[in-house]
Short mmCIF file of C-alpha atoms in Angstrom, two decimals:
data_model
loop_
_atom_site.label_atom_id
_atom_site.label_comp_id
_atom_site.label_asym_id
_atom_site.label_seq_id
_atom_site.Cartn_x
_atom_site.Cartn_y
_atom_site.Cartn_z
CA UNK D 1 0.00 0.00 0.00
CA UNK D 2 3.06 2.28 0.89
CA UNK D 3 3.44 2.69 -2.92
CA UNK D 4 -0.13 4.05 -3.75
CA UNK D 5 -0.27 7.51 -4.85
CA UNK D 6 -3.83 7.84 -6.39
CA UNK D 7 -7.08 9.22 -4.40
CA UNK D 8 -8.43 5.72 -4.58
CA UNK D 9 -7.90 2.09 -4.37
CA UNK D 10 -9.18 -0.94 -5.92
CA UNK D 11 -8.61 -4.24 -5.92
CA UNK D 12 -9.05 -6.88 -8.71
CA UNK D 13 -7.42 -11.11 -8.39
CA UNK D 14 -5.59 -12.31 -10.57
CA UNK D 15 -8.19 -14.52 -11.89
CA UNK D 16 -10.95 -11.94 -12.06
CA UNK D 17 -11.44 -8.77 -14.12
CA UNK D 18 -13.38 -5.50 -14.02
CA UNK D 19 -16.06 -4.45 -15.95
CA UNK D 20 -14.97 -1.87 -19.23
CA UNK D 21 -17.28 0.58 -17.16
CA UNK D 22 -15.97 -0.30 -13.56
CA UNK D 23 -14.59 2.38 -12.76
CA UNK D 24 -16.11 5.17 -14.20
CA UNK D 25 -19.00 4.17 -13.06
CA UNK D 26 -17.40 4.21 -9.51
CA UNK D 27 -15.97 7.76 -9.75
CA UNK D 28 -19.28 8.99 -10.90
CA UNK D 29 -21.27 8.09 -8.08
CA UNK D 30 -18.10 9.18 -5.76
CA UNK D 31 -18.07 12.55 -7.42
CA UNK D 32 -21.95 12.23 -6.51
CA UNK D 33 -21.96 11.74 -3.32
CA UNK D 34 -18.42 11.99 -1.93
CA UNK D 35 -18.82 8.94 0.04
CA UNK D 36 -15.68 7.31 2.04
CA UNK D 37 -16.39 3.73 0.71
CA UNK D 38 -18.50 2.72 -3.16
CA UNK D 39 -19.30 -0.63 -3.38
CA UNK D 40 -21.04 -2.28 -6.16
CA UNK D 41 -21.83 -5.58 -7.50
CA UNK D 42 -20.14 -8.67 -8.71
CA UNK D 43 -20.92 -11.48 -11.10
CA UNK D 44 -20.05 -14.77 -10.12
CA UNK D 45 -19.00 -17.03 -12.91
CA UNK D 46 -18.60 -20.77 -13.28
CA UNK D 47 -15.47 -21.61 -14.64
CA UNK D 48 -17.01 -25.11 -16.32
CA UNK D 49 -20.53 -24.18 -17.29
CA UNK D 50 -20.39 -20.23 -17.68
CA UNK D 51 -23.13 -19.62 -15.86
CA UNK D 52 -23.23 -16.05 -14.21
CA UNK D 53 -24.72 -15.16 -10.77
CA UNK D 54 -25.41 -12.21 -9.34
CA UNK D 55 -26.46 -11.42 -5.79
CA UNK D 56 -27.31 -7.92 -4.80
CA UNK D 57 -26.87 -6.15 -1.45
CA UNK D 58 -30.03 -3.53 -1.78
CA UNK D 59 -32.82 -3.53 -4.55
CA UNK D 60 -31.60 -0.42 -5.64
CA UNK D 61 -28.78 2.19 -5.48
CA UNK D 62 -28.45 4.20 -2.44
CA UNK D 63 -26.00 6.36 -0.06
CA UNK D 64 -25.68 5.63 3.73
CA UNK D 65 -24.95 8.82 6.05
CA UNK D 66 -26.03 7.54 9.03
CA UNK D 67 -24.29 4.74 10.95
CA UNK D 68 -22.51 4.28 7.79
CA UNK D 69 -20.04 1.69 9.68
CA UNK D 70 -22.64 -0.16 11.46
CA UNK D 71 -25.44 -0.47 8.67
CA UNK D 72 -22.96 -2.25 6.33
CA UNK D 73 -21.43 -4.39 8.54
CA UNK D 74 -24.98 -5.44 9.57
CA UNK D 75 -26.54 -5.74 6.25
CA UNK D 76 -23.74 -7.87 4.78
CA UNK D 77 -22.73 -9.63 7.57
CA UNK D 78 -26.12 -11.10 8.31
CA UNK D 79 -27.36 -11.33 4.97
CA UNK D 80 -27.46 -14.87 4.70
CA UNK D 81 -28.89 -14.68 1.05
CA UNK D 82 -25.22 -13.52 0.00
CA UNK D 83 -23.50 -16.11 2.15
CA UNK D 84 -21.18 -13.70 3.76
CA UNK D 85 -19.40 -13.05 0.31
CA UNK D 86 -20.41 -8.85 0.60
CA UNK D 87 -17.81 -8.82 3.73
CA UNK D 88 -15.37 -11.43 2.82
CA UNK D 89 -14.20 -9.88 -0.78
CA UNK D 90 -12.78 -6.76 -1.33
CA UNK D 91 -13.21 -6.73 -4.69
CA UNK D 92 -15.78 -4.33 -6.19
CA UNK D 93 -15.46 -1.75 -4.34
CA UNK D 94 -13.25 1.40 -4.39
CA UNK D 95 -11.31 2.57 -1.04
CA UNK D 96 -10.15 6.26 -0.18
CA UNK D 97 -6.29 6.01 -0.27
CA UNK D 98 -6.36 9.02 2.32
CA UNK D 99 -8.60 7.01 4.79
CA UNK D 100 -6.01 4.06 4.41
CA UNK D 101 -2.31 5.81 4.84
CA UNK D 102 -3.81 8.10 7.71
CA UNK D 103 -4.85 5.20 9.55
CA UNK D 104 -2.05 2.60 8.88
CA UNK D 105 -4.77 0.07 7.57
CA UNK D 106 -3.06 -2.87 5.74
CA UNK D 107 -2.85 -6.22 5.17
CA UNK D 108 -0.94 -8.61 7.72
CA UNK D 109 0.80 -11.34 6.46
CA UNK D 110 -0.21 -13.42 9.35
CA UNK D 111 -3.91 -13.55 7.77
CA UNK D 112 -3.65 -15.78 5.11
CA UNK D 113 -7.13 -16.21 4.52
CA UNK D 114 -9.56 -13.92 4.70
CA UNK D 115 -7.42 -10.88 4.65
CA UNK D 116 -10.00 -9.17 2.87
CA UNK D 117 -12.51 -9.30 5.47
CA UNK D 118 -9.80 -8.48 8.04
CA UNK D 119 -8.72 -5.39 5.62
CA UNK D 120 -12.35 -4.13 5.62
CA UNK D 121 -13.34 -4.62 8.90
CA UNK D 122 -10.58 -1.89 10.17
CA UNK D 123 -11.48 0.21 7.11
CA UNK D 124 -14.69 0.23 7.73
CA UNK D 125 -14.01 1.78 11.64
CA UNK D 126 -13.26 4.83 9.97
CA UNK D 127 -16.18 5.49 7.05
CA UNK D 128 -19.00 7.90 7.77
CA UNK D 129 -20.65 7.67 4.41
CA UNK D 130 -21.25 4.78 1.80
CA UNK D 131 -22.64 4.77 -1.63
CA UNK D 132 -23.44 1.54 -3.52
CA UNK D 133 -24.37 1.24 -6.77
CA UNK D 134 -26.57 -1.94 -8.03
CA UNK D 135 -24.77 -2.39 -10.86
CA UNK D 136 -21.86 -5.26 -11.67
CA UNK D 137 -19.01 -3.93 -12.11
CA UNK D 138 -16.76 -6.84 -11.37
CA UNK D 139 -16.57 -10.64 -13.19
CA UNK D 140 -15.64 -13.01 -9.98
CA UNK D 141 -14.38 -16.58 -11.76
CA UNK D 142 -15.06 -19.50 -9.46
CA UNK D 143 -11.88 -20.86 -9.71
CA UNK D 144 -11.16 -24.81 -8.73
CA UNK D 145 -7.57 -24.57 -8.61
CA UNK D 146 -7.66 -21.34 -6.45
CA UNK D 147 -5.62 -21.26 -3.35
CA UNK D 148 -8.97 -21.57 -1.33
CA UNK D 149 -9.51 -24.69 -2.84
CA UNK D 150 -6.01 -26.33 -2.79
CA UNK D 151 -4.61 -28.80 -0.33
CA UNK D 152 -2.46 -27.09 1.86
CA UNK D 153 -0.30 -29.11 4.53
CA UNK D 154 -0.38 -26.27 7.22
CA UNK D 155 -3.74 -24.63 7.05
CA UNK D 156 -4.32 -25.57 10.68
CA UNK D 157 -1.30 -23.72 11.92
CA UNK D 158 -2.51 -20.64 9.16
CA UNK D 159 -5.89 -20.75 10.16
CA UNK D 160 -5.09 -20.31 14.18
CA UNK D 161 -2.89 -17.43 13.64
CA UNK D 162 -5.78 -16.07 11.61
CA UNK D 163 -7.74 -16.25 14.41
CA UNK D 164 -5.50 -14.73 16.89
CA UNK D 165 -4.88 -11.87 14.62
CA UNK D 166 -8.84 -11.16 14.38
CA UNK D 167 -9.04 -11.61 18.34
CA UNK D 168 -6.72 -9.02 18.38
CA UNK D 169 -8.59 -6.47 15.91
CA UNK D 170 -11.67 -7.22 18.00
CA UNK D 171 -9.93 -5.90 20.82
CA UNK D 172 -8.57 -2.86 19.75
CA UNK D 173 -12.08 -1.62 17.76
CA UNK D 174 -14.70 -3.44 19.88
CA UNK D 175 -16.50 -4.97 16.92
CA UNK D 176 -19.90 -7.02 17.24
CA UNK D 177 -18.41 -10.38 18.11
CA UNK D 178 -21.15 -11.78 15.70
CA UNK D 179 -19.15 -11.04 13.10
CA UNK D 180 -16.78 -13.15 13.66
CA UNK D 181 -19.51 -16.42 12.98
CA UNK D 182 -19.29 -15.44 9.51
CA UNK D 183 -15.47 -15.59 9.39
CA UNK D 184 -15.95 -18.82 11.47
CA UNK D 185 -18.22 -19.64 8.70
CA UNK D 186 -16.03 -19.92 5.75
CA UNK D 187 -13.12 -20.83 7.58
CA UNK D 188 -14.93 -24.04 8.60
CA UNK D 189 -16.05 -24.04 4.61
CA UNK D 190 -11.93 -23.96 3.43
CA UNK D 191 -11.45 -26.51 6.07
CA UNK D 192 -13.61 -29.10 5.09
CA UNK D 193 -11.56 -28.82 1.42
CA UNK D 194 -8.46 -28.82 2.82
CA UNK D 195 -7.78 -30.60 5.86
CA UNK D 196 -10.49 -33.52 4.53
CA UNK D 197 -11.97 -33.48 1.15
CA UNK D 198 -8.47 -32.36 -0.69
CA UNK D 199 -6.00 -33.56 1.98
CA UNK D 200 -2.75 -35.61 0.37
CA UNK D 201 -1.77 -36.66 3.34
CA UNK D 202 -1.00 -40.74 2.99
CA UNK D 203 -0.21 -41.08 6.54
CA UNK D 204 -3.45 -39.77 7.85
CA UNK D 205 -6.66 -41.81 7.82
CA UNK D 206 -9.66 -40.14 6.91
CA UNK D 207 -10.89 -40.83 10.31
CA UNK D 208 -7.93 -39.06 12.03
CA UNK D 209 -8.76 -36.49 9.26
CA UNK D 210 -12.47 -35.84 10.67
CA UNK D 211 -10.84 -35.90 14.24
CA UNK D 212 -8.21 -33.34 13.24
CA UNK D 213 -11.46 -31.21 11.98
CA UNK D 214 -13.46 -31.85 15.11
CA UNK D 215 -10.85 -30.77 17.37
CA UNK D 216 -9.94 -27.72 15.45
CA UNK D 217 -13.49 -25.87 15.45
CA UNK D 218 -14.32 -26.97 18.95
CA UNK D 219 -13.28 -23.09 19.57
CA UNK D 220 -14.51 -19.58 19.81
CA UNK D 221 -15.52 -18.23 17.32
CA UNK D 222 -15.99 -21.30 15.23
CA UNK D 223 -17.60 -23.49 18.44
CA UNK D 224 -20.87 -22.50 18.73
CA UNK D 225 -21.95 -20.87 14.82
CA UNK D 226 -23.60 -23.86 14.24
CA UNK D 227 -26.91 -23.09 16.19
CA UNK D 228 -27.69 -20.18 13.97
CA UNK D 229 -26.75 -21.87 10.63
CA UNK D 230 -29.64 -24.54 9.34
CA UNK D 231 -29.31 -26.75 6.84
CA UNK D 232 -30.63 -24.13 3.84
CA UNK D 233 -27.00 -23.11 3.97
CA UNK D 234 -26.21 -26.30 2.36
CA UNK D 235 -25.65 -24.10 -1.08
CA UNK D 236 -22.29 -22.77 0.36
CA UNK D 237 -21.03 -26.20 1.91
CA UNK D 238 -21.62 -28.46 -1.30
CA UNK D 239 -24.99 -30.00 -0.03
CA UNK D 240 -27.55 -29.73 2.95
CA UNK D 241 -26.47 -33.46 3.76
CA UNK D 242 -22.68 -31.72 4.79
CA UNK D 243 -24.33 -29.49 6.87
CA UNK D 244 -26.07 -31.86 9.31
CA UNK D 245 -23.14 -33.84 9.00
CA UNK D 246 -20.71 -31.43 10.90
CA UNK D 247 -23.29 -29.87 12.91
CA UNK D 248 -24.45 -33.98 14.02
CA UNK D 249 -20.70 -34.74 13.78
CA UNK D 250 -21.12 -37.13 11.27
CA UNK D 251 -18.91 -36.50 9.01
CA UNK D 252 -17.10 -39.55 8.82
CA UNK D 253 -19.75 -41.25 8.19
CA UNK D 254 -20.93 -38.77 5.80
CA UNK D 255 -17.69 -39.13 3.46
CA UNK D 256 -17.61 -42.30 3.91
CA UNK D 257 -20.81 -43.32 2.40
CA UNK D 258 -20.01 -40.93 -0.37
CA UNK D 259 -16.77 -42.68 -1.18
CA UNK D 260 -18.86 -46.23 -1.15
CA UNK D 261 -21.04 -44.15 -3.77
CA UNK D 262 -18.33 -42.95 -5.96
CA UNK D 263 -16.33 -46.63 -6.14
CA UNK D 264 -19.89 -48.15 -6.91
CA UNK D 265 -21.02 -45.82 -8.91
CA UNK D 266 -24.33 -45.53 -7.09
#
């Protein structure tokens, strides 16, 4: 961030891409309403089939004045409909660079997943106006091969200093604690990938691999989420099955039966 030198900031992965009209149509509604923090919409695309998903925040374009701060975190946060995507990504939106440097905001290496949410939470301690625009602006590729979505043999040991480094941001702005369910959320979602579903590990059985699960999210934040998720979140796990699975702890009986299902072809 130290070598920004613009009035704004946006943010676009690798795999992704902006709209041809991104970001005018961000700097028109800023020059509009002057607000500390635009967000629009994204597009999310499947990488195999094409299809292309959008999920809005609001019905309709609009400017926040008023508990700026709160009102987002709230709306997006506990939006279910969006599955927590709105507070996860910081793509589509555009940042004030001012509002970053005067307030040493910036990524930590220590969060390797989920830095975006971690990034916006401590921007948004300092916004007192927000404009959104219903309007996608940004193409969001659901990528396979994506680092969320890759085995990784030390994503325990990543994902707890993740958490420590949120405990501490919770700490020094006194954020709704709620929140942090949704992080919990999609951690647990990255876990199931990568410590069972996509875990190389020869050594471990895919009992111990459950276990290793089990033991990991019996934890704040991640220990009690699942009394406010039901299974209609099933979308965001793979299927609703998953979900009572882990909340039932089942899931080794869960995977297994799938595995009898794949070799039979059932």
């Amino acid at each position: 961030m130290q070598y920004v030198n613009g009035d704004f900031v946006t943010f676009v992965d690798g795999d992704d891409c902006l709209e041809p009209f991104a970001i005018s149509t961000f700097i028109n509604c800023y020059n509009k309403t002057h607000a500390d923090l635009v967000i629009g919409e994204f597009t999310n695309i499947d990488e195999k089939s094409g299809k292309r998903d959008v999920r809005a925040i609001f019905d309709k374009s609009l400017t926040i004045t008023h508990n700026a701060m709160q009102k987002m975190t709230e709306k997006t946060f506990f939006n279910k409909s969006l599955h927590g995507q709105r507070p996860v990504s910081i793509y589509a939106k555009i940042f004030k660079t001012d509002i970053i440097k005067n307030n040493n905001i910036a990524f930590t290496p220590k969060v390797k997943d989920f830095e975006d949410m971690y990034f916006n939470l401590e921007y948004y301690q300092y916004i007192n106006s927000v404009s959104y625009v219903n309007k996608s602006v940004y193409d969001r590729l659901w990528n396979s091969e994506s680092m969320v979505n890759q085995f990784r043999p030390n994503i325990y040991k990543e994902m707890n200093l993740s958490l420590k480094e949120y405990a501490k941001l919770r700490d020094k702005y006194d954020y709704n604690p709620e929140y942090e369910k949704y992080l919990a959320f999609h951690m647990i979602t990255i876990l199931l990938r990568n410590g069972i579903e996509n875990n190389k590990d020869p050594k471990m059985s895919l009992k111990e691999k459950v276990n290793k699960f089990y033991r990991f999210i019996d934890r704040e934040p991640l220990k009690d989420m699942w009394n406010y998720f039901t299974a209609s979140d099933g979308d965001t796990f793979g299927t609703k099955s998953k979900v009572w699975a882990v909340k039932h702890r089942k899931l080794y009986e869960y995977y297994k039966l799938k595995n009898i299902a794949k070799r039979q072809k059932i």
